Short mmCIF file of C-alpha atoms in Angstrom, two decimals:
data_model
loop_
_atom_site.label_atom_id
_atom_site.label_comp_id
_atom_site.label_asym_id
_atom_site.label_seq_id
_atom_site.Cartn_x
_atom_site.Cartn_y
_atom_site.Cartn_z
CA MET A 1 -38.45 -181.62 6.01
CA GLN A 2 -36.59 -182.74 9.13
CA ILE A 3 -38.32 -185.18 11.72
CA ALA A 4 -38.36 -184.54 15.51
CA LEU A 5 -39.52 -187.16 18.02
CA THR A 6 -41.08 -186.73 21.49
CA ILE A 7 -41.26 -189.50 23.87
CA ALA A 8 -43.67 -188.41 26.59
CA GLY A 9 -47.17 -188.46 28.12
CA SER A 10 -50.29 -187.36 26.45
CA ASP A 11 -52.16 -184.26 27.87
CA SER A 12 -55.91 -184.36 26.73
CA GLY A 13 -55.88 -180.37 27.32
CA GLY A 14 -53.35 -179.90 24.66
CA GLY A 15 -51.08 -177.65 26.47
CA ALA A 16 -48.39 -179.95 27.64
CA GLY A 17 -47.02 -183.43 26.76
CA ILE A 18 -46.67 -184.60 23.26
CA GLN A 19 -49.45 -182.30 22.26
CA ALA A 20 -47.45 -179.32 23.13
CA ASP A 21 -44.29 -180.91 21.61
CA LEU A 22 -46.00 -181.56 18.35
CA LYS A 23 -47.46 -178.00 18.16
CA THR A 24 -44.04 -176.66 18.85
CA PHE A 25 -42.40 -178.74 16.28
CA GLN A 26 -45.04 -177.71 13.64
CA HIS A 27 -44.43 -174.11 14.45
CA PHE A 28 -40.68 -174.53 13.67
CA GLY A 29 -41.42 -176.24 10.39
CA VAL A 30 -40.28 -179.76 11.64
CA PHE A 31 -42.41 -182.92 11.12
CA GLY A 32 -43.42 -184.30 14.56
CA THR A 33 -43.68 -187.86 15.47
CA SER A 34 -44.29 -189.24 19.07
CA VAL A 35 -44.06 -192.23 21.31
CA ILE A 36 -46.82 -192.05 24.06
CA THR A 37 -45.63 -193.27 27.50
CA ALA A 38 -48.75 -192.48 29.47
CA ILE A 39 -52.19 -191.22 28.81
CA THR A 40 -53.46 -188.41 31.11
CA ALA A 41 -56.96 -187.01 31.54
CA GLN A 42 -56.29 -183.33 32.34
CA ASN A 43 -57.28 -179.74 31.92
CA THR A 44 -55.93 -176.44 33.02
CA LEU A 45 -57.03 -177.08 36.64
CA GLY A 46 -55.30 -180.60 37.15
CA VAL A 47 -54.76 -184.23 36.33
CA SER A 48 -57.89 -186.53 36.99
CA ALA A 49 -56.45 -189.77 35.44
CA VAL A 50 -53.28 -191.47 34.36
CA HIS A 51 -53.06 -194.70 32.40
CA PRO A 52 -49.43 -195.90 31.80
CA VAL A 53 -48.82 -197.47 28.48
CA PRO A 54 -47.35 -200.97 28.64
CA ILE A 55 -43.63 -201.02 28.05
CA GLY A 56 -44.00 -203.42 25.15
CA VAL A 57 -46.16 -200.84 23.36
CA VAL A 58 -43.65 -198.03 24.10
CA GLU A 59 -40.95 -200.11 22.63
CA ALA A 60 -43.01 -201.04 19.59
CA GLN A 61 -43.69 -197.28 18.90
CA LEU A 62 -39.92 -196.65 19.18
CA ALA A 63 -39.13 -199.49 16.73
CA ALA A 64 -41.57 -198.43 14.26
CA LEU A 65 -40.01 -194.99 14.04
CA ALA A 66 -36.27 -196.16 14.10
CA ALA A 67 -37.07 -198.53 11.24
CA ASP A 68 -38.99 -195.94 8.92
CA LEU A 69 -39.00 -192.45 10.19
CA PRO A 70 -35.69 -191.79 12.12
CA PRO A 71 -35.77 -188.34 13.92
CA ALA A 72 -33.08 -185.73 13.28
CA ALA A 73 -33.41 -185.03 17.03
CA VAL A 74 -35.47 -186.43 19.89
CA LYS A 75 -36.63 -185.29 23.40
CA THR A 76 -38.15 -187.09 26.53
CA GLY A 77 -40.60 -185.89 28.76
CA MET A 78 -42.72 -187.51 31.41
CA LEU A 79 -41.43 -191.21 31.90
CA ALA A 80 -43.11 -192.27 35.10
CA THR A 81 -41.17 -195.61 36.02
CA ALA A 82 -37.71 -197.07 36.37
CA PRO A 83 -38.36 -199.87 33.79
CA LEU A 84 -39.53 -197.37 31.40
CA VAL A 85 -36.65 -195.10 31.74
CA THR A 86 -34.27 -198.21 31.26
CA ALA A 87 -36.27 -199.34 28.03
CA ILE A 88 -35.93 -195.80 26.60
CA ALA A 89 -32.39 -195.50 27.41
CA ALA A 90 -31.63 -198.75 25.78
CA ALA A 91 -33.39 -197.65 22.55
CA LEU A 92 -31.70 -194.26 22.54
CA GLY A 93 -28.28 -195.79 23.23
CA ARG A 94 -28.65 -197.90 20.19
CA GLY A 95 -28.38 -194.81 18.21
CA GLY A 96 -30.09 -193.37 14.92
CA PHE A 97 -32.24 -190.93 16.87
CA GLY A 98 -30.06 -187.73 16.57
CA PRO A 99 -29.13 -185.32 19.28
CA TYR A 100 -31.19 -185.91 22.53
CA VAL A 101 -32.90 -183.30 24.70
CA LEU A 102 -33.67 -184.58 28.29
CA ASP A 103 -36.47 -182.75 30.10
CA PRO A 104 -36.09 -184.36 33.30
CA VAL A 105 -39.88 -184.13 34.35
CA MET A 106 -39.64 -185.21 38.12
CA VAL A 107 -41.51 -182.66 40.37
CA ALA A 108 -45.05 -181.33 39.86
CA THR A 109 -45.74 -177.50 40.20
CA SER A 110 -47.43 -178.70 43.50
CA GLY A 111 -44.07 -179.73 44.78
CA ASP A 112 -44.95 -183.45 44.49
CA ARG A 113 -42.34 -185.93 43.49
CA LEU A 114 -43.64 -187.62 40.16
CA LEU A 115 -40.81 -190.26 39.84
CA ASP A 116 -39.82 -192.89 42.56
CA ALA A 117 -36.33 -193.05 43.69
CA ASP A 118 -35.44 -196.03 41.19
CA ALA A 119 -36.73 -193.94 38.29
CA GLU A 120 -34.74 -190.90 39.38
CA ARG A 121 -31.64 -192.89 39.66
CA GLU A 122 -32.08 -194.43 36.01
CA VAL A 123 -32.53 -190.87 34.70
CA ARG A 124 -29.40 -189.92 36.23
CA ASN A 125 -27.34 -192.80 35.35
CA ARG A 126 -28.80 -193.92 32.07
CA LEU A 127 -30.38 -190.74 30.33
CA VAL A 128 -28.12 -187.92 31.52
CA PRO A 129 -25.02 -189.45 29.94
CA LEU A 130 -26.87 -189.62 26.47
CA ALA A 131 -28.18 -185.98 26.46
CA ALA A 132 -26.97 -183.21 24.14
CA VAL A 133 -28.66 -181.01 26.67
CA VAL A 134 -30.66 -181.64 29.96
CA THR A 135 -33.21 -179.03 31.00
CA PRO A 136 -34.04 -179.22 34.61
CA ASN A 137 -35.89 -176.62 36.94
CA LEU A 138 -34.26 -175.84 40.29
CA ASP A 139 -36.01 -178.80 42.08
CA GLU A 140 -34.92 -181.25 39.41
CA ALA A 141 -31.44 -179.93 39.24
CA ALA A 142 -31.09 -180.54 43.06
CA ILE A 143 -32.47 -184.09 42.71
CA LEU A 144 -30.12 -185.01 39.88
CA THR A 145 -26.96 -183.40 41.43
CA GLY A 146 -27.51 -183.18 45.11
CA VAL A 147 -26.53 -179.56 44.88
CA ALA A 148 -28.86 -177.23 46.71
CA VAL A 149 -29.95 -174.92 43.84
CA THR A 150 -31.16 -171.48 45.39
CA ASP A 151 -29.61 -168.79 43.23
CA VAL A 152 -27.58 -168.32 39.87
CA ALA A 153 -24.28 -169.32 41.51
CA SER A 154 -25.74 -172.76 42.61
CA MET A 155 -27.45 -173.07 39.30
CA GLU A 156 -23.81 -172.73 37.65
CA ARG A 157 -22.56 -175.39 39.98
CA ALA A 158 -25.50 -177.81 39.26
CA GLY A 159 -24.95 -177.39 35.67
CA HIS A 160 -21.29 -178.19 35.78
CA ALA A 161 -22.34 -181.28 38.05
CA LEU A 162 -24.65 -182.41 35.28
CA LEU A 163 -21.73 -182.15 32.79
CA GLN A 164 -19.67 -184.30 35.20
CA LEU A 165 -22.47 -186.89 34.94
CA GLY A 166 -22.11 -186.94 31.25
CA ALA A 167 -24.58 -184.50 29.62
CA ARG A 168 -22.92 -182.38 27.00
CA ALA A 169 -24.78 -179.13 28.16
CA ALA A 170 -27.14 -178.42 30.84
CA LEU A 171 -29.93 -175.58 30.96
CA ILE A 172 -30.98 -174.80 34.56
CA LYS A 173 -34.30 -172.91 34.42
CA GLY A 174 -34.46 -170.20 37.10
CA GLY A 175 -38.28 -169.42 36.58
CA HIS A 176 -39.02 -170.56 40.23
CA LEU A 177 -36.56 -167.95 41.77
CA PRO A 178 -38.35 -164.69 43.09
CA GLY A 179 -37.55 -161.30 41.08
CA GLU A 180 -38.85 -159.12 38.30
CA THR A 181 -36.52 -160.73 35.78
CA LEU A 182 -35.82 -164.53 35.57
CA THR A 183 -32.49 -165.97 34.49
CA ASP A 184 -31.82 -169.30 32.89
CA VAL A 185 -28.35 -170.65 32.98
CA LEU A 186 -26.76 -172.72 30.05
CA VAL A 187 -23.58 -174.69 31.10
CA THR A 188 -21.40 -176.15 28.24
CA ARG A 189 -17.97 -177.61 28.19
CA THR A 190 -16.61 -174.18 26.91
CA GLY A 191 -18.44 -172.03 29.60
CA SER A 192 -21.77 -170.67 30.65
CA ARG A 193 -24.37 -168.04 29.45
CA HIS A 194 -27.14 -166.53 31.31
CA PHE A 195 -30.22 -165.74 29.50
CA VAL A 196 -32.34 -163.05 31.27
CA HIS A 197 -35.90 -162.16 30.57
CA ARG A 198 -38.70 -159.94 31.87
CA ARG A 199 -40.98 -161.98 33.97
CA ILE A 200 -44.49 -162.11 32.69
CA PRO A 201 -47.40 -161.92 35.37
CA THR A 202 -49.60 -164.59 33.94
CA ARG A 203 -51.31 -167.76 35.00
CA SER A 204 -50.59 -169.38 31.50
CA THR A 205 -47.65 -171.50 32.48
CA HIS A 206 -48.97 -174.98 31.77
CA GLY A 207 -46.55 -176.79 29.59
CA THR A 208 -43.95 -174.29 29.54
CA GLY A 209 -41.27 -176.91 30.23
CA CYS A 210 -42.41 -179.28 27.54
CA THR A 211 -42.69 -176.31 25.29
CA LEU A 212 -39.09 -175.13 25.71
CA SER A 213 -37.50 -178.58 25.42
CA ALA A 214 -39.54 -179.23 22.30
CA ALA A 215 -38.41 -176.00 20.72
CA ILE A 216 -34.77 -176.78 21.58
CA THR A 217 -35.31 -180.32 19.91
CA ALA A 218 -36.71 -178.60 16.79
CA GLY A 219 -33.71 -176.23 16.52
CA LEU A 220 -31.38 -179.25 16.91
CA ALA A 221 -33.40 -181.15 14.27
CA ILE A 222 -33.19 -178.33 11.72
CA ARG A 223 -29.39 -177.85 12.28
CA HIS A 224 -28.43 -181.43 12.69
CA GLY A 225 -30.77 -182.81 9.97
CA ALA A 226 -29.19 -180.25 7.65
CA GLY A 227 -25.72 -181.67 8.36
CA GLY A 228 -24.61 -178.48 10.31
CA LEU A 229 -23.08 -178.47 13.70
CA PRO A 230 -25.71 -177.46 16.24
CA ASP A 231 -24.76 -174.43 18.16
CA ILE A 232 -26.42 -175.09 21.32
CA GLU A 233 -26.16 -171.52 22.62
CA THR A 234 -27.93 -170.18 19.62
CA VAL A 235 -30.61 -173.08 19.68
CA VAL A 236 -31.32 -172.48 23.36
CA GLY A 237 -31.54 -168.80 22.97
CA GLU A 238 -34.06 -168.92 20.18
CA ALA A 239 -36.15 -171.57 22.17
CA LEU A 240 -36.23 -169.28 25.32
CA ASP A 241 -37.22 -166.28 23.07
CA TYR A 242 -39.93 -168.26 21.32
CA LEU A 243 -41.22 -169.41 25.02
CA HIS A 244 -41.34 -165.96 26.19
CA ARG A 245 -43.40 -164.88 23.21
CA ALA A 246 -45.55 -167.91 23.52
CA ILE A 247 -46.36 -166.85 27.31
CA ALA A 248 -46.69 -163.28 26.45
CA THR A 249 -49.56 -164.05 23.80
CA ALA A 250 -51.11 -166.97 25.58
CA PRO A 251 -54.81 -167.38 24.49
CA GLY A 252 -56.27 -167.59 28.01
CA LEU A 253 -58.02 -170.75 27.83
CA GLY A 254 -59.42 -172.56 30.63
CA HIS A 255 -60.02 -171.83 34.40
CA GLY A 256 -56.54 -172.60 35.80
CA HIS A 257 -53.01 -172.64 34.43
CA GLY A 258 -53.70 -172.19 30.71
CA PRO A 259 -51.60 -173.10 27.76
CA VAL A 260 -49.24 -170.78 25.93
CA ASN A 261 -49.56 -169.79 22.44
CA HIS A 262 -47.53 -172.37 20.37
CA ALA A 263 -47.90 -170.40 17.19
CA ALA A 264 -46.39 -167.30 18.74
CA SER A 265 -44.26 -165.55 15.85
CA MET B 1 -58.77 -168.58 20.03
CA GLN B 2 -61.29 -171.36 19.31
CA ILE B 3 -60.83 -174.87 20.69
CA ALA B 4 -61.40 -178.01 18.49
CA LEU B 5 -61.18 -181.62 19.92
CA THR B 6 -60.28 -184.81 18.28
CA ILE B 7 -61.40 -188.19 19.63
CA ALA B 8 -59.29 -190.77 17.87
CA GLY B 9 -56.27 -193.07 17.84
CA SER B 10 -52.71 -192.18 18.23
CA ASP B 11 -50.23 -192.69 15.25
CA SER B 12 -46.81 -192.77 16.47
CA GLY B 13 -45.69 -191.84 12.78
CA GLY B 14 -47.41 -188.46 13.07
CA GLY B 15 -49.26 -188.59 9.88
CA ALA B 16 -52.70 -189.90 10.90
CA GLY B 17 -54.76 -190.06 13.94
CA ILE B 18 -54.90 -187.43 16.62
CA GLN B 19 -51.40 -186.23 15.49
CA ALA B 20 -52.79 -185.34 12.09
CA ASP B 21 -55.74 -183.70 13.60
CA LEU B 22 -53.74 -181.53 16.06
CA LYS B 23 -51.49 -180.48 13.06
CA THR B 24 -54.49 -179.49 10.91
CA PHE B 25 -56.24 -177.58 13.71
CA GLN B 26 -52.94 -175.64 14.36
CA HIS B 27 -52.64 -174.79 10.62
CA PHE B 28 -56.18 -173.38 10.77
CA GLY B 29 -55.25 -171.28 13.93
CA VAL B 30 -57.40 -173.59 16.16
CA PHE B 31 -56.20 -174.80 19.60
CA GLY B 32 -56.26 -178.71 19.54
CA THR B 33 -57.27 -180.82 22.37
CA SER B 34 -57.52 -184.78 22.18
CA VAL B 35 -59.01 -187.66 23.60
CA ILE B 36 -57.04 -190.78 22.78
CA THR B 37 -59.00 -193.93 22.17
CA ALA B 38 -56.15 -196.23 21.36
CA ILE B 39 -52.20 -196.28 21.03
CA THR B 40 -50.91 -197.50 17.85
CA ALA B 41 -47.29 -198.26 16.98
CA GLN B 42 -47.10 -197.55 13.29
CA ASN B 43 -45.03 -195.96 10.44
CA THR B 44 -45.67 -195.45 6.82
CA LEU B 45 -45.41 -199.09 6.18
CA GLY B 46 -48.06 -200.32 8.57
CA VAL B 47 -49.28 -200.94 12.09
CA SER B 48 -47.24 -203.27 14.51
CA ALA B 49 -49.20 -202.74 17.65
CA VAL B 50 -52.42 -201.56 18.97
CA HIS B 51 -53.28 -200.83 22.60
CA PRO B 52 -56.72 -199.94 23.40
CA VAL B 53 -57.31 -197.36 26.07
CA PRO B 54 -59.67 -198.29 28.87
CA ILE B 55 -63.18 -196.99 28.55
CA GLY B 56 -62.94 -195.21 31.84
CA VAL B 57 -59.78 -193.42 30.81
CA VAL B 58 -61.57 -192.23 27.69
CA GLU B 59 -64.51 -190.95 29.60
CA ALA B 60 -62.10 -189.14 32.12
CA GLN B 61 -60.47 -187.44 29.11
CA LEU B 62 -63.90 -186.38 27.67
CA ALA B 63 -64.95 -185.10 31.20
CA ALA B 64 -61.77 -182.96 31.81
CA LEU B 65 -62.46 -181.20 28.48
CA ALA B 66 -66.17 -180.74 28.96
CA ALA B 67 -65.61 -179.18 32.50
CA ASP B 68 -62.90 -176.67 31.52
CA LEU B 69 -62.06 -176.52 27.82
CA PRO B 70 -65.27 -177.11 25.97
CA PRO B 71 -64.51 -177.17 22.11
CA ALA B 72 -66.30 -175.36 19.41
CA ALA B 73 -66.39 -178.28 17.28
CA VAL B 74 -65.31 -181.98 17.61
CA LYS B 75 -64.53 -184.84 15.43
CA THR B 76 -64.29 -188.53 15.90
CA GLY B 77 -61.84 -190.91 14.14
CA MET B 78 -60.82 -194.55 14.94
CA LEU B 79 -63.06 -195.93 17.74
CA ALA B 80 -62.50 -199.69 17.74
CA THR B 81 -65.17 -201.24 19.92
CA ALA B 82 -68.96 -200.89 20.46
CA PRO B 83 -68.84 -199.92 24.14
CA LEU B 84 -66.49 -197.35 23.11
CA VAL B 85 -68.82 -195.91 20.57
CA THR B 86 -71.67 -196.12 23.17
CA ALA B 87 -69.68 -194.27 25.64
CA ILE B 88 -68.55 -191.45 23.21
CA ALA B 89 -72.24 -191.12 21.85
CA ALA B 90 -73.39 -190.67 25.51
CA ALA B 91 -70.89 -187.88 26.12
CA LEU B 92 -71.47 -186.05 23.02
CA GLY B 93 -75.28 -186.48 23.28
CA ARG B 94 -74.98 -184.60 26.62
CA GLY B 95 -73.98 -181.45 24.45
CA GLY B 96 -71.51 -178.78 24.94
CA PHE B 97 -69.13 -180.01 22.27
CA GLY B 98 -70.22 -177.89 19.25
CA PRO B 99 -70.87 -179.21 15.83
CA TYR B 100 -69.71 -182.82 15.45
CA VAL B 101 -67.89 -184.29 12.30
CA LEU B 102 -68.03 -188.01 12.09
CA ASP B 103 -65.09 -189.74 10.31
CA PRO B 104 -66.44 -193.23 10.35
CA VAL B 105 -63.29 -195.13 10.18
CA MET B 106 -64.34 -198.76 9.35
CA VAL B 107 -62.26 -200.12 6.60
CA ALA B 108 -58.46 -200.22 6.22
CA THR B 109 -56.76 -199.25 3.06
CA SER B 110 -56.07 -203.10 2.73
CA GLY B 111 -59.83 -203.72 2.68
CA ASP B 112 -59.75 -205.20 6.23
CA ARG B 113 -62.86 -204.30 8.33
CA LEU B 114 -61.61 -202.39 11.52
CA LEU B 115 -64.90 -202.60 13.39
CA ASP B 116 -67.04 -205.57 14.38
CA ALA B 117 -70.74 -205.60 13.50
CA ASP B 118 -71.93 -204.41 16.88
CA ALA B 119 -69.54 -201.33 16.56
CA GLU B 120 -70.77 -200.62 13.04
CA ARG B 121 -74.28 -200.65 14.21
CA GLU B 122 -73.57 -198.39 17.21
CA VAL B 123 -72.01 -195.90 14.75
CA ARG B 124 -74.99 -195.92 12.53
CA ASN B 125 -77.54 -195.73 15.25
CA ARG B 126 -75.85 -193.62 17.82
CA LEU B 127 -73.26 -191.43 16.31
CA VAL B 128 -74.63 -190.69 12.71
CA PRO B 129 -77.77 -188.86 14.31
CA LEU B 130 -75.46 -186.50 16.07
CA ALA B 131 -73.25 -185.65 13.22
CA ALA B 132 -73.17 -182.16 11.46
CA VAL B 133 -71.43 -184.02 8.74
CA VAL B 134 -70.31 -187.61 8.23
CA THR B 135 -67.38 -188.17 5.93
CA PRO B 136 -67.26 -191.78 4.72
CA ASN B 137 -65.38 -193.19 1.79
CA LEU B 138 -67.22 -195.48 -0.56
CA ASP B 139 -66.83 -198.75 1.50
CA GLU B 140 -67.86 -196.98 4.63
CA ALA B 141 -70.86 -195.37 2.93
CA ALA B 142 -71.88 -198.75 1.75
CA ILE B 143 -71.55 -200.24 5.21
CA LEU B 144 -73.50 -197.46 6.80
CA THR B 145 -76.37 -197.31 4.30
CA GLY B 146 -76.52 -200.64 2.39
CA VAL B 147 -76.44 -198.88 -0.78
CA ALA B 148 -73.81 -200.29 -3.06
CA VAL B 149 -71.64 -197.20 -3.78
CA THR B 150 -69.82 -197.56 -7.26
CA ASP B 151 -70.35 -194.14 -9.13
CA VAL B 152 -71.27 -190.64 -8.44
CA ALA B 153 -75.03 -191.34 -8.84
CA SER B 154 -74.85 -193.99 -6.07
CA MET B 155 -72.74 -191.77 -3.97
CA GLU B 156 -75.65 -189.22 -4.10
CA ARG B 157 -78.07 -191.91 -2.96
CA ALA B 158 -75.86 -192.97 -0.02
CA GLY B 159 -75.62 -189.39 0.97
CA HIS B 160 -79.46 -189.02 1.06
CA ALA B 161 -79.64 -192.29 3.11
CA LEU B 162 -77.23 -190.84 5.69
CA LEU B 163 -79.33 -187.89 5.89
CA GLN B 164 -82.27 -190.17 6.36
CA LEU B 165 -80.19 -191.81 9.25
CA GLY B 166 -80.13 -188.49 10.97
CA ALA B 167 -76.98 -186.73 9.78
CA ARG B 168 -77.36 -183.16 8.86
CA ALA B 169 -74.83 -183.41 5.94
CA ALA B 170 -72.88 -186.25 4.23
CA LEU B 171 -69.41 -185.96 2.39
CA ILE B 172 -69.06 -189.22 0.30
CA LYS B 173 -65.34 -189.34 -0.68
CA GLY B 174 -64.83 -190.76 -4.15
CA GLY B 175 -61.00 -191.06 -4.25
CA HIS B 176 -61.24 -194.81 -4.65
CA LEU B 177 -63.01 -194.41 -7.79
CA PRO B 178 -60.81 -194.69 -10.88
CA GLY B 179 -60.27 -191.69 -13.46
CA GLU B 180 -58.04 -188.81 -13.73
CA THR B 181 -60.19 -186.54 -11.79
CA LEU B 182 -61.74 -187.60 -8.29
CA THR B 183 -65.15 -186.41 -7.23
CA ASP B 184 -66.46 -185.80 -3.72
CA VAL B 185 -70.06 -185.50 -3.22
CA LEU B 186 -71.55 -183.25 -0.50
CA VAL B 187 -75.33 -184.05 0.34
CA THR B 188 -77.37 -181.57 2.61
CA ARG B 189 -80.97 -180.91 3.21
CA THR B 190 -80.92 -178.21 0.54
CA GLY B 191 -79.33 -180.41 -2.32
CA SER B 192 -75.93 -181.66 -3.17
CA ARG B 193 -72.56 -180.37 -4.52
CA HIS B 194 -69.80 -182.15 -6.49
CA PHE B 195 -66.22 -180.96 -5.55
CA VAL B 196 -63.91 -182.26 -8.59
CA HIS B 197 -60.16 -182.21 -8.21
CA ARG B 198 -57.30 -183.35 -10.45
CA ARG B 199 -55.88 -186.71 -9.18
CA ILE B 200 -52.32 -186.34 -7.85
CA PRO B 201 -49.96 -189.40 -8.50
CA THR B 202 -48.39 -190.07 -5.13
CA ARG B 203 -47.81 -192.54 -2.46
CA SER B 204 -48.30 -189.79 0.12
CA THR B 205 -51.75 -190.76 1.26
CA HIS B 206 -51.40 -191.63 4.91
CA GLY B 207 -53.84 -189.90 7.03
CA THR B 208 -55.85 -188.07 4.15
CA GLY B 209 -59.20 -188.97 5.71
CA CYS B 210 -58.07 -187.83 9.28
CA THR B 211 -56.79 -184.58 7.68
CA LEU B 212 -59.80 -183.80 5.80
CA SER B 213 -62.21 -184.38 8.73
CA ALA B 214 -59.96 -182.23 10.99
CA ALA B 215 -59.85 -179.41 8.48
CA ILE B 216 -63.70 -179.50 8.33
CA THR B 217 -63.81 -179.46 12.22
CA ALA B 218 -61.42 -176.60 12.38
CA GLY B 219 -63.51 -174.75 9.88
CA LEU B 220 -66.59 -175.32 11.92
CA ALA B 221 -64.81 -174.37 15.09
CA ILE B 222 -63.89 -170.97 13.65
CA ARG B 223 -67.33 -170.21 12.48
CA HIS B 224 -69.42 -171.75 15.33
CA GLY B 225 -67.18 -170.36 17.92
CA ALA B 226 -67.48 -166.99 16.54
CA GLY B 227 -71.12 -167.15 16.86
CA GLY B 228 -71.79 -167.63 12.99
CA LEU B 229 -73.87 -170.01 11.15
CA PRO B 230 -71.34 -172.61 9.65
CA ASP B 231 -71.86 -172.76 5.73
CA ILE B 232 -71.11 -176.51 5.48
CA GLU B 233 -70.43 -176.16 1.76
CA THR B 234 -67.90 -173.39 2.38
CA VAL B 235 -66.17 -175.23 5.01
CA VAL B 236 -66.10 -178.49 3.11
CA GLY B 237 -64.81 -176.77 -0.01
CA GLU B 238 -61.89 -175.14 1.92
CA ALA B 239 -61.10 -178.44 3.56
CA LEU B 240 -60.82 -180.30 0.32
CA ASP B 241 -58.76 -177.58 -1.34
CA TYR B 242 -56.40 -177.69 1.78
CA LEU B 243 -56.08 -181.58 1.52
CA HIS B 244 -55.46 -181.23 -2.23
CA ARG B 245 -52.42 -178.83 -1.49
CA ALA B 246 -51.32 -180.94 1.40
CA ILE B 247 -51.04 -183.94 -0.89
CA ALA B 248 -49.26 -182.09 -3.87
CA THR B 249 -46.67 -180.83 -1.28
CA ALA B 250 -46.19 -183.99 0.75
CA PRO B 251 -42.80 -184.08 2.24
CA GLY B 252 -41.97 -187.64 1.13
CA LEU B 253 -41.12 -189.07 4.47
CA GLY B 254 -40.94 -192.89 5.21
CA HIS B 255 -40.57 -195.90 2.77
CA GLY B 256 -44.41 -196.51 2.44
CA HIS B 257 -47.44 -194.34 2.16
CA GLY B 258 -46.07 -191.12 3.59
CA PRO B 259 -47.82 -188.41 5.46
CA VAL B 260 -49.34 -185.24 3.65
CA ASN B 261 -47.95 -181.64 4.43
CA HIS B 262 -50.21 -180.35 7.14
CA ALA B 263 -48.67 -176.93 6.92
CA ALA B 264 -49.69 -176.55 3.29
CA SER B 265 -50.68 -172.91 2.48
#
């Protein structure tokens, strides 16, 4: 059984953060471990409290896993502060964690910036170069690259800019563009691929970014852990199809933006 | 889809705490939510750091779930301090959380007491009377009841003492008694039942108590949420059989006491 690690915040509502990641890992048959960076009190309507975990406790969690339960793949989600990003980059840079999926959580659905400028710079300079794949939405791609990302052509440009910054692949998520279909663009050293899905009219979009990056991490853990060469196109394609099914079969919980169905088969 | 809530500590290693609970909930097809009471850095060899979550942040998590994602059943695990027990008892006492499973985590595998005397008293006086079922091991049953619990007959006596303290049912776990078989004793208002399983020679016992109480919670959530009368004997029997399979098919991760297989079918 392969191990996958998530480094992220905790969502009490169970639809995002480490909870979404652990559920997704389990769906793919991977054993999930977690390093919690912040505790949030939240439900489908919003966040009512955030408690950052002291950096020493984050480092202790990372050390406990590196020593005894090294993952076959790892992802990061909400990281909050520049010192925390620096500490996590240092740990990942020491190796032993497998391929790394960077979900650069920077902008809330409301449009609010979640990281200060120092933390954004640390993500760009320290984490992007470590990433097997980075999975920004349009706003995050723009912040990381300086490219104004407004259509598929500029998504391609932003993806190439992320490769210039050191990522081995970039998946630019197009869900925020209008249209009946939505297009996600994967850029790798060998070219790019567009994944097109029918848009599902739904309010169940809480934690979709977490779930997608966790599904990619699970796919990498299975292939990397088994000694094979992860085919990033295949892994990303399977993860996007899973997310599409998870949204389509969402259980409709809560009064706001509800969680997806992490057990979608 | 029914919701089940765990109120417990976080285990970075993924085998116990809210991680074990969420994995177990998912296995039973229940949507898991969580209120984190403490962050631990741990692996299969031990605990290297504990960070208690401020009570206000615990209360904010409880309030966020009560308002928008009320569970069909709830469990508590590691609670750490008397004020935390008091706060959680107050929240559960206000109702709306469904049947309550109390896993009275008090004694580490090493034999160390995990709660101080004040917290133990709050568990006995405030939480036991709220419990649909309380699931102590031998040491915890002795602490809660004052009965010296050393064999099946005294397990029965301790179970009845827990009913006197207000619990609607008590499952006394006999795993720490010697012998080729192990016996767990369920005491209810209508009598008692002994569940006997073959002992599995294994080191994969990390999180077995969490996993068992989570499986009971999931069973109660499914039955209570569907409007049926939970049959505690059936729910406990299914949970114990699941745990037996989860131990028998443990993935053998880590160098110490490894996790069970939460996806055991």
